[in-house]
PDB file of C-alpha atoms in Angstrom:
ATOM      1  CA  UNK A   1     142.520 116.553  87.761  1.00  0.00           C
ATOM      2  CA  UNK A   2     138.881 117.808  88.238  1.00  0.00           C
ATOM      3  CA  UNK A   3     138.335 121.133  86.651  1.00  0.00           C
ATOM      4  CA  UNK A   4     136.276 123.946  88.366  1.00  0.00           C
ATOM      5  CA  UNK A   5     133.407 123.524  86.354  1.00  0.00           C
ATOM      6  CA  UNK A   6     133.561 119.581  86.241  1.00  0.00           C
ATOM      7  CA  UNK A   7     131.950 119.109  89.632  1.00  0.00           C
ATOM      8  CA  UNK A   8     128.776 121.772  89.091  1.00  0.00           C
ATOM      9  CA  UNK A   9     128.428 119.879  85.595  1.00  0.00           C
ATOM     10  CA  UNK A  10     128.521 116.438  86.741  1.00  0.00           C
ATOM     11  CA  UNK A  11     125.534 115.616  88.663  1.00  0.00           C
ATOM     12  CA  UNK A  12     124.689 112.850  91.080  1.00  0.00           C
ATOM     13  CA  UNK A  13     122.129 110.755  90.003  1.00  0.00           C
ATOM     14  CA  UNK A  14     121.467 109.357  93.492  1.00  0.00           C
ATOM     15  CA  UNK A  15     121.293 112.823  94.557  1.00  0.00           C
ATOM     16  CA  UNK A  16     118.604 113.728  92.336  1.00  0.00           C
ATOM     17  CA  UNK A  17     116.618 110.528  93.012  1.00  0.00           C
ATOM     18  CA  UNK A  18     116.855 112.090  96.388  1.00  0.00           C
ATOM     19  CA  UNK A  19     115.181 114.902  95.878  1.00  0.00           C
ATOM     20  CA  UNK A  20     112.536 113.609  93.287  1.00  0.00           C
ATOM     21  CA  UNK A  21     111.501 110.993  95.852  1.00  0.00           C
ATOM     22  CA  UNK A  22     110.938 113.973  98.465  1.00  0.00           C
ATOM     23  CA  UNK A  23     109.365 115.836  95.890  1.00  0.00           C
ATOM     24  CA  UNK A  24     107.458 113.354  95.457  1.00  0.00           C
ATOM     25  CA  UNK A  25     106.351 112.215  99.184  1.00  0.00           C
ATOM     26  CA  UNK A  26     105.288 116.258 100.200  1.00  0.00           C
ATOM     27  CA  UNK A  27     103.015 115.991  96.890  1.00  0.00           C
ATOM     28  CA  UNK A  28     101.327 112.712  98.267  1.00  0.00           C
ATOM     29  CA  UNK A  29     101.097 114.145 101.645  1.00  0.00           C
ATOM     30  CA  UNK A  30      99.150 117.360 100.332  1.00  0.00           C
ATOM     31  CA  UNK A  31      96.735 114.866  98.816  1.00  0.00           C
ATOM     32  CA  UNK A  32      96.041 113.422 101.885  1.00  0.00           C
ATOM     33  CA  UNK A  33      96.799 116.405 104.215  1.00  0.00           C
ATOM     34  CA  UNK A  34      97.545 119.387 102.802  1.00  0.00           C
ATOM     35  CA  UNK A  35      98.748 121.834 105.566  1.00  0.00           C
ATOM     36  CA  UNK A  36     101.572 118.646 106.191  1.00  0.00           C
ATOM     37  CA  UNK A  37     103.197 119.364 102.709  1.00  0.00           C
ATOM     38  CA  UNK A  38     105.645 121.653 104.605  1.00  0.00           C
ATOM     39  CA  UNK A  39     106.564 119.470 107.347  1.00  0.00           C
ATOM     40  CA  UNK A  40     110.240 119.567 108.326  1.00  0.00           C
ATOM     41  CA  UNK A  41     112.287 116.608 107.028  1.00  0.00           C
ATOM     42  CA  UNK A  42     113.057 115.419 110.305  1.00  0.00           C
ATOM     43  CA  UNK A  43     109.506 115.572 112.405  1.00  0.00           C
ATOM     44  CA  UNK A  44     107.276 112.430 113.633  1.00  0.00           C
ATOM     45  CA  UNK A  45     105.169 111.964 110.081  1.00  0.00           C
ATOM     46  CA  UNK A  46     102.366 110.488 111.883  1.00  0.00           C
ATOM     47  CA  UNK A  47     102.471 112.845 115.051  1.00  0.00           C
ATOM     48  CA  UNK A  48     103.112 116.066 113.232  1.00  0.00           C
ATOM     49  CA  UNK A  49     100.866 115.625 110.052  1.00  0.00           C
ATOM     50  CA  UNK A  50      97.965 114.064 112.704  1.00  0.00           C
ATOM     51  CA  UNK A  51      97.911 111.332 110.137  1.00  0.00           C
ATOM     52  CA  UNK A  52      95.972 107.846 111.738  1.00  0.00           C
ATOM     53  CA  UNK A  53      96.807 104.606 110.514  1.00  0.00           C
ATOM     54  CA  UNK A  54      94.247 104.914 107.267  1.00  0.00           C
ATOM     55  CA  UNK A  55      95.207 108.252 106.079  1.00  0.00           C
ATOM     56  CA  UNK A  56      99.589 106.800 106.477  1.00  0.00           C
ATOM     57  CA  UNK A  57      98.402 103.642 104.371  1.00  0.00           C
ATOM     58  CA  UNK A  58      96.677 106.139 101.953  1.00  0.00           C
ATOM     59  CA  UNK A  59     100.011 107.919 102.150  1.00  0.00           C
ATOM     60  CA  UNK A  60     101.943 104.837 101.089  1.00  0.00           C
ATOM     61  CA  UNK A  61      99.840 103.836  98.292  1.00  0.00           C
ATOM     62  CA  UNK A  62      99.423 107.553  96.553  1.00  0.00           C
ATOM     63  CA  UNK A  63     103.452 107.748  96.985  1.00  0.00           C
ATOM     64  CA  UNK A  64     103.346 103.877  95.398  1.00  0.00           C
ATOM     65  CA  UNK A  65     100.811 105.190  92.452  1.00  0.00           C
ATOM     66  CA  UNK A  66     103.332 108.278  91.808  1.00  0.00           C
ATOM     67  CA  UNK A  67     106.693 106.302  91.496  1.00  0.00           C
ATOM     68  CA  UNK A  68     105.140 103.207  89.914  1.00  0.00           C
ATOM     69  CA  UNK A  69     106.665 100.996  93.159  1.00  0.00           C
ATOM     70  CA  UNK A  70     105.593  98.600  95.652  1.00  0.00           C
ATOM     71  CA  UNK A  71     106.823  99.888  99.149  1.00  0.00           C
ATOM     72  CA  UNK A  72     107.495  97.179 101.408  1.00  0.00           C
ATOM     73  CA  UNK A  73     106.083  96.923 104.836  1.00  0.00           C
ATOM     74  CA  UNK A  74     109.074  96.908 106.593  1.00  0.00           C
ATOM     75  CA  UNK A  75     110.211  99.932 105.231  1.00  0.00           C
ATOM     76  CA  UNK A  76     107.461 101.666 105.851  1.00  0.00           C
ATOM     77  CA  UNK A  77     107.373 100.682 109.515  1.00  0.00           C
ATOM     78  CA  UNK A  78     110.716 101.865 110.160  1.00  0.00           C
ATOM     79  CA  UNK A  79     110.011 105.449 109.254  1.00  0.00           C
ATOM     80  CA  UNK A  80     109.176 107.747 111.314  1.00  0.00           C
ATOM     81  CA  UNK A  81     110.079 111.350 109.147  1.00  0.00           C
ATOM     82  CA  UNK A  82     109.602 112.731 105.370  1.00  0.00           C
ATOM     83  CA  UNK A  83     113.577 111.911 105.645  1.00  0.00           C
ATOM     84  CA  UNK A  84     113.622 108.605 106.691  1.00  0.00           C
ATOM     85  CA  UNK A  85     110.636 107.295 104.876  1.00  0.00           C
ATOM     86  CA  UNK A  86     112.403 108.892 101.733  1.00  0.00           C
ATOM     87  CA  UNK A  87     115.639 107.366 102.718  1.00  0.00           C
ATOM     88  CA  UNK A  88     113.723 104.054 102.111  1.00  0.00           C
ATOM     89  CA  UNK A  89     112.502 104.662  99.485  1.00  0.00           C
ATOM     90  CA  UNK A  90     116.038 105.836  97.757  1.00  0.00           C
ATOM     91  CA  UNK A  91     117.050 102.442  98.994  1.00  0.00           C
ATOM     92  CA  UNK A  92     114.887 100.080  97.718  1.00  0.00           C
ATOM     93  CA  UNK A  93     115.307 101.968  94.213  1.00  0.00           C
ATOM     94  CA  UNK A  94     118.613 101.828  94.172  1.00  0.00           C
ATOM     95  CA  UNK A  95     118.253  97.959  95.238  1.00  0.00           C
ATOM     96  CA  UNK A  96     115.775  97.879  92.103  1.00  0.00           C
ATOM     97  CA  UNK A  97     118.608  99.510  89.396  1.00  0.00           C
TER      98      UNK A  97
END
């Protein structure tokens, strides 16, 4: 049986990884724009932050530089939001584990 305090001591690594990665994107995105840095998790990244198709490859490759990955393509073009492109980004490291 769990104990009270189990739970709040055992942490999720996947959920940490989580929030690193997001961490992690808003700090590239204030590099490249910073006012975007506080975008909500859910908006249009490229509508909201007023990124064009440069300053979103920029995007990719500072978040690449930070984590030490290679983003795929694929992944990238399926994201729309800070929460999706993170999503991918948890996925393809857990993939990588």
């Amino acid at each position: 049986m769990n104990s009270p305090t189990q739970g709040a001591s055992e942490r999720n690594p996947w959920t940490d990884l989580a929030a690193a990665i997001e961490s992690t994107v808003r700090q590239a995105l204030a590099v490249i724009r910073p006012a975007a840095a506080s975008l909500g998790g859910d908006e249009d990244l490229a509508q909201a932050a007023d990124l064009d198709s440069a300053e979103v490859m920029d995007l990719i490759m500072e978040i690449e530089d930070r984590l030490d990955l290679s983003i795929p393509v694929e992944t990238t073009a399926q994201a729309r939001t800070i929460n999706e492109l993170c999503a991918g980004i948890v996925q393809l490291k857990r993939s990588i584990s």
